[in-house]
mmCIF file of C-alpha atoms in Angstrom:
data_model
loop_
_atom_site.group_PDB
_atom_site.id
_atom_site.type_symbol
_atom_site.label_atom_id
_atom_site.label_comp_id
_atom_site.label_asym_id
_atom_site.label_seq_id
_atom_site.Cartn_x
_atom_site.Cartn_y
_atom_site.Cartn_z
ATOM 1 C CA UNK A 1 120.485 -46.315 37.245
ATOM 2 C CA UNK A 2 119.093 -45.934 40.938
ATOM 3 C CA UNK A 3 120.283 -42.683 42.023
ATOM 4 C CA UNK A 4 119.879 -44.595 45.269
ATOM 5 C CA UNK A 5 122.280 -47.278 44.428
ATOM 6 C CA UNK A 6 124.412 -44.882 42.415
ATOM 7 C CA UNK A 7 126.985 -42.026 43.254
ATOM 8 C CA UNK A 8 125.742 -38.173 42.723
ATOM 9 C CA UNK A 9 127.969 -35.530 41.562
ATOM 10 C CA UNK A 10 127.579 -31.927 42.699
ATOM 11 C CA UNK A 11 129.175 -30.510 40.284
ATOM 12 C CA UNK A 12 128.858 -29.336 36.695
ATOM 13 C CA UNK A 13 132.457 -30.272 35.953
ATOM 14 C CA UNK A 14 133.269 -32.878 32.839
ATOM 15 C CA UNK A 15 136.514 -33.511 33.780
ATOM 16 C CA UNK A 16 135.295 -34.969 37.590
ATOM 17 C CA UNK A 17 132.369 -37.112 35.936
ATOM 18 C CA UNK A 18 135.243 -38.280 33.228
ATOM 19 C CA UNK A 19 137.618 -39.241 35.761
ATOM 20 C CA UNK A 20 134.865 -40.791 38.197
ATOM 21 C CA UNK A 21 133.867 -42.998 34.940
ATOM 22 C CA UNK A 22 137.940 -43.719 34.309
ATOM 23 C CA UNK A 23 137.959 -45.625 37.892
ATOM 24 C CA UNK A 24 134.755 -47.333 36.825
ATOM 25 C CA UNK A 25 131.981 -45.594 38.827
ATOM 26 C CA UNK A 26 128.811 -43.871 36.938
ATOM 27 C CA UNK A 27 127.668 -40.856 38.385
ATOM 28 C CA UNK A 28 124.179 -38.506 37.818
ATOM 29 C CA UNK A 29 124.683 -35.142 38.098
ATOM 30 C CA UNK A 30 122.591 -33.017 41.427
ATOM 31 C CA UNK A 31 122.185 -29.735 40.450
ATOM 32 C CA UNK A 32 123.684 -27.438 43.473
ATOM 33 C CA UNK A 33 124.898 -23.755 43.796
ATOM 34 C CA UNK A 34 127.146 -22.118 46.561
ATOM 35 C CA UNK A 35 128.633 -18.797 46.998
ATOM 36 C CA UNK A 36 132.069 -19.502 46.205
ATOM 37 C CA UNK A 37 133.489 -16.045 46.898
ATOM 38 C CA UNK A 38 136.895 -15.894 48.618
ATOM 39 C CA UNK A 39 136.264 -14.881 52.551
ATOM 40 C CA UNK A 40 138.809 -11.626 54.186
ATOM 41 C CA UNK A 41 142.043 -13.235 54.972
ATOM 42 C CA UNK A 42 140.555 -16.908 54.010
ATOM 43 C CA UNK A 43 143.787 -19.412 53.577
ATOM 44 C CA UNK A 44 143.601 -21.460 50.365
ATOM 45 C CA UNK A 45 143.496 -24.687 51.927
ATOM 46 C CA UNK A 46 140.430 -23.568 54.482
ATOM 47 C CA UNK A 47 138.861 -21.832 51.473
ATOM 48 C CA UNK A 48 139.045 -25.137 49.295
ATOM 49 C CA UNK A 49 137.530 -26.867 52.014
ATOM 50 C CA UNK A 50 134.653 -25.014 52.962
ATOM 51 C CA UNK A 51 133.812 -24.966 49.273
ATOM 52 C CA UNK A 52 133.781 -28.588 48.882
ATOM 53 C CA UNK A 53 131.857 -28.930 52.085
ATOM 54 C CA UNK A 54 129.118 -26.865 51.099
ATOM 55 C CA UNK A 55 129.227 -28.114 47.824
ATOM 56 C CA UNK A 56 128.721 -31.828 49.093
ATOM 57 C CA UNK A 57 126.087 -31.047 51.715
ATOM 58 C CA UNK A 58 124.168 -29.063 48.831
ATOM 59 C CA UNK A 59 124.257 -31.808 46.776
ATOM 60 C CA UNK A 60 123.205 -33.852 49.941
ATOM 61 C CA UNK A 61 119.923 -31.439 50.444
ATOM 62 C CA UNK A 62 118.519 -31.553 46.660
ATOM 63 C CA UNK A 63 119.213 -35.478 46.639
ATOM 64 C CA UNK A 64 117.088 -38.121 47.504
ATOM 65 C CA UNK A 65 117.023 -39.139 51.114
ATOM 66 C CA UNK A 66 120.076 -41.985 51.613
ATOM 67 C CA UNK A 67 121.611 -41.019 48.454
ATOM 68 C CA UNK A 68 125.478 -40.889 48.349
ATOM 69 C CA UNK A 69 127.189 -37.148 46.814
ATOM 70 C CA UNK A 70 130.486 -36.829 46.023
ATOM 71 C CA UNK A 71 131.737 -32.919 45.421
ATOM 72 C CA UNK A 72 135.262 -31.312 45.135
ATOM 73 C CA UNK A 73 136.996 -28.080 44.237
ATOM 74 C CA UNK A 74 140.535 -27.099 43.224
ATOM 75 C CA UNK A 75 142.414 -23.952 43.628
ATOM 76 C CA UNK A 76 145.626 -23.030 41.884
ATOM 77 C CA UNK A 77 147.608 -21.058 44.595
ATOM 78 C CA UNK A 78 150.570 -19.195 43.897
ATOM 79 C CA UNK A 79 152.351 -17.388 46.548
ATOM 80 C CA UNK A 80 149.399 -18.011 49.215
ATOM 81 C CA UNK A 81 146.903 -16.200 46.102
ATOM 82 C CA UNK A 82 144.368 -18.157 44.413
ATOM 83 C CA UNK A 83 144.648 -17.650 40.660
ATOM 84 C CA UNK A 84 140.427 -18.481 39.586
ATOM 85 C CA UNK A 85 139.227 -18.405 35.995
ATOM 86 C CA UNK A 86 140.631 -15.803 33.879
ATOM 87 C CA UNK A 87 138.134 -12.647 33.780
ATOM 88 C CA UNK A 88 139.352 -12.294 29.810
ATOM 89 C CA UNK A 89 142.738 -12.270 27.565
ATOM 90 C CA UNK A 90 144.943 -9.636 29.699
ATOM 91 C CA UNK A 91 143.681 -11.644 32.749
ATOM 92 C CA UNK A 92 145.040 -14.693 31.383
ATOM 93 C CA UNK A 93 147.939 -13.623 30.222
ATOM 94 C CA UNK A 94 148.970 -12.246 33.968
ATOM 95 C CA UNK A 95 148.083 -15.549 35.083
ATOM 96 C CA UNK A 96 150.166 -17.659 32.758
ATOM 97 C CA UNK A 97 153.188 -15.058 32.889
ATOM 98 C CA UNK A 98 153.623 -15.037 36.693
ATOM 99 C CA UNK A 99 153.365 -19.104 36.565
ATOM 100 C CA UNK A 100 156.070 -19.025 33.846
ATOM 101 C CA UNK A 101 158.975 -20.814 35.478
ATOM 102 C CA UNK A 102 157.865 -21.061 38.575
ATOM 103 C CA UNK A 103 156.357 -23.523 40.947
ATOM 104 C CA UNK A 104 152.755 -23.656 42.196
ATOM 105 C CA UNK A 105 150.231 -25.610 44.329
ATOM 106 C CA UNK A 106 147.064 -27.067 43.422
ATOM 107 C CA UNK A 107 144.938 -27.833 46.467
ATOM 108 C CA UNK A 108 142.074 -30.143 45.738
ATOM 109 C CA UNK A 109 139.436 -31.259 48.255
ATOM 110 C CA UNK A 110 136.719 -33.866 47.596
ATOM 111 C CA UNK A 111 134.043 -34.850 49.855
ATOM 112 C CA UNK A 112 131.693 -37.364 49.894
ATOM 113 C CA UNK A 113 128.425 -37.917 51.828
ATOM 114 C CA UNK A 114 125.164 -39.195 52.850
ATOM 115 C CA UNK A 115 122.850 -37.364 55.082
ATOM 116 C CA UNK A 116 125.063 -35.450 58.150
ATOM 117 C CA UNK A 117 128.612 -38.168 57.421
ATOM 118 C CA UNK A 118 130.430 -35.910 55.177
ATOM 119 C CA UNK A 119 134.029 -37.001 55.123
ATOM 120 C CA UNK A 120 136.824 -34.770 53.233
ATOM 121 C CA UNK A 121 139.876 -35.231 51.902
ATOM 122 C CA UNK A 122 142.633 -32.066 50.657
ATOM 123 C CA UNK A 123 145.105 -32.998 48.407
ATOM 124 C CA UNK A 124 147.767 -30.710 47.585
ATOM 125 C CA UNK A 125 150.237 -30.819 44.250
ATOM 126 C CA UNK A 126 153.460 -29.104 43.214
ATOM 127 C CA UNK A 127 153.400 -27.743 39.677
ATOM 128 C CA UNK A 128 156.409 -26.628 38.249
ATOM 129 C CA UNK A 129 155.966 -24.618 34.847
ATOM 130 C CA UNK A 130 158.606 -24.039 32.164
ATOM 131 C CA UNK A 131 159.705 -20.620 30.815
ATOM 132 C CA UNK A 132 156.574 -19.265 28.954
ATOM 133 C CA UNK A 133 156.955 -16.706 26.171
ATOM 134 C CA UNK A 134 154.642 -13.722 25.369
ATOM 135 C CA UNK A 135 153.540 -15.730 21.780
ATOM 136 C CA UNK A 136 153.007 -18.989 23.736
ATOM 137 C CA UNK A 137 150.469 -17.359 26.392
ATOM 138 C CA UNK A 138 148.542 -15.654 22.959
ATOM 139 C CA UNK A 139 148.394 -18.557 21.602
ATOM 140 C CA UNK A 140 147.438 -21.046 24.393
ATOM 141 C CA UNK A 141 144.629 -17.592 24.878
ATOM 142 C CA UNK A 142 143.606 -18.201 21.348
ATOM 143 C CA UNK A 143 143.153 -21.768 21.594
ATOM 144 C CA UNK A 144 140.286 -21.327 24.139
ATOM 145 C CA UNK A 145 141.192 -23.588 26.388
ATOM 146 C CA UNK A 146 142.343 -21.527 29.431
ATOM 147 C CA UNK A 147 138.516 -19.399 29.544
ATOM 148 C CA UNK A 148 137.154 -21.313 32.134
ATOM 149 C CA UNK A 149 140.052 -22.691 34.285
ATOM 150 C CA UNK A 150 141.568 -22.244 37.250
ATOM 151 C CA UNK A 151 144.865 -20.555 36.871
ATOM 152 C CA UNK A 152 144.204 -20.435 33.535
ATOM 153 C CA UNK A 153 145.280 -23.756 32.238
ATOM 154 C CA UNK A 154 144.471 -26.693 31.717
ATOM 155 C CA UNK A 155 146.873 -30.163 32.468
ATOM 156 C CA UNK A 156 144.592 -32.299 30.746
ATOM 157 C CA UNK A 157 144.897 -30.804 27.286
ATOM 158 C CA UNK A 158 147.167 -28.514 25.755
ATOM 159 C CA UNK A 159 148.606 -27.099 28.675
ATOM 160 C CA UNK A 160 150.461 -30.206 29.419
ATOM 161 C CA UNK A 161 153.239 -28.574 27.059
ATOM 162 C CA UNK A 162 153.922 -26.074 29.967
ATOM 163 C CA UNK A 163 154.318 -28.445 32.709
ATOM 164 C CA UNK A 164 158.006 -28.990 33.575
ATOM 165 C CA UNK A 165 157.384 -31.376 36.616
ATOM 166 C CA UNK A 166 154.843 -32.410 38.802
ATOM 167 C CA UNK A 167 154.655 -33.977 42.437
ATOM 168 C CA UNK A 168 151.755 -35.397 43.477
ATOM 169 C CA UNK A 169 148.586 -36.197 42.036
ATOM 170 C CA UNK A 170 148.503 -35.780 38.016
ATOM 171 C CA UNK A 171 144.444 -36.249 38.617
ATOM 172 C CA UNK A 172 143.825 -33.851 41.390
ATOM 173 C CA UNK A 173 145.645 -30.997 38.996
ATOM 174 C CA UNK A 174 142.727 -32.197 36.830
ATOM 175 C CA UNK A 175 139.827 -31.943 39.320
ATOM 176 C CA UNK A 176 139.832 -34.782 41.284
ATOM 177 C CA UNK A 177 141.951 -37.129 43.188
ATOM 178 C CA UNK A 178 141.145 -40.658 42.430
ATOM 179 C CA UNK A 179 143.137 -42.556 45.153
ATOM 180 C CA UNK A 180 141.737 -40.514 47.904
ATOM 181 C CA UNK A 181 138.242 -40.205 45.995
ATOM 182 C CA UNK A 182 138.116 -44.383 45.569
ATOM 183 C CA UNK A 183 138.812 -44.892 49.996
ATOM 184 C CA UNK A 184 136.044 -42.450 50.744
ATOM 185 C CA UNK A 185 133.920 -43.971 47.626
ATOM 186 C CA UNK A 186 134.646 -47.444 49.467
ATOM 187 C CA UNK A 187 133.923 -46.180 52.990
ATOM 188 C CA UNK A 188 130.555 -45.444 51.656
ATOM 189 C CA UNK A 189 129.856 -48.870 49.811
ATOM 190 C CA UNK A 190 130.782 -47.926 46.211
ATOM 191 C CA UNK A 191 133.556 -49.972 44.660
ATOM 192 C CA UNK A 192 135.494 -48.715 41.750
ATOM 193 C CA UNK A 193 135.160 -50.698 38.678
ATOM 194 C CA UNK A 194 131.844 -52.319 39.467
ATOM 195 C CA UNK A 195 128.002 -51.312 37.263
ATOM 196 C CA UNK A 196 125.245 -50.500 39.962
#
């Protein structure tokens, strides 16, 4: 696989390189780190963005020259706060307990680029979570799943139980929109269900 020919993903995430291989594009991982510290008074939508932008042009700087990067980042924002990955149990269980019947947002941006074109895209997602008890959130902490994710769940396993309704994108909740993600992919010559 041509890492010329072939998408690059800055990011460490399974979930992205899963759903990027669902919608029929392989991927090689670029290794890339950014600060990804909340700024004073930063809005969730401009932090998400920045994040993703630096991300991508990271990804752009450790990759071969012409090579095409794809990066994204998701926040879970409730009541203009992001809710990250839970620092341990009690953490989590704040998390999950001021979710419980209640609706959030998950902002995703992805980017994609090749040398300076970087073009972005910010998706945004209403979550709406059932009423959670004090056993379930033990539990779901028990499991493991919630460690390392944003907001401390995950909609992709068995954090689906929670989810009441959702409007939007199911995959951006994940970690990456794929109908936005497949028109930049296209702008930049890769096609969707095609081998390099």
């Amino acid at each position: 696989m041509s890492s010329e020919a072939c998408l690059l993903l800055a990011s460490a995430s399974p979930r992205r390189r899963e759903l990027l291989a669902q919608i029929g594009v392989p991927t090689q991982r670029v290794h890339c780190e950014v600060d990804e510290q909340v700024m004073p008074d930063e809005l969730p939508a401009a932090y998400v963005e920045r994040v993703t932008r630096a991300k991508v042009l990271a990804g752009v700087a450790a990759s071969p020259v012409g090579a095409v990067v794809l990066a994204a980042d998701t926040a879970v924002v409730l009541d203009e706060q992001i809710l990250g990955k839970p620092r341990d149990r009690e953490h989590a269980a704040q998390m999950l307990a001021a979710l419980s019947d209640r609706e959030h947002q998950v902002l995703t941006a992805v980017a994609v680029a090749r040398g300076e074109q970087v073009e972005l895209r910010l998706v945004t997602t209403q979550v709406r979570f059932r009423c959670l008890s004090a056993a379930e959130i033990a539990a779901y902490w028990a499991s493991g799943e919630p460690a390392d994710k944003a907001g401390a769940y995950g909609i992709q396993g068995l954090g689906a139980v929670f989810v009441a309704h959702i409007s939007g994108s199911y995959s951006a909740v994940v970690g990456l929109p794929l109908l936005e993600t497949a028109a930049l992919l296209e702008g930049f010559g890769i096609s969707c269900w095609q081998p390099c």
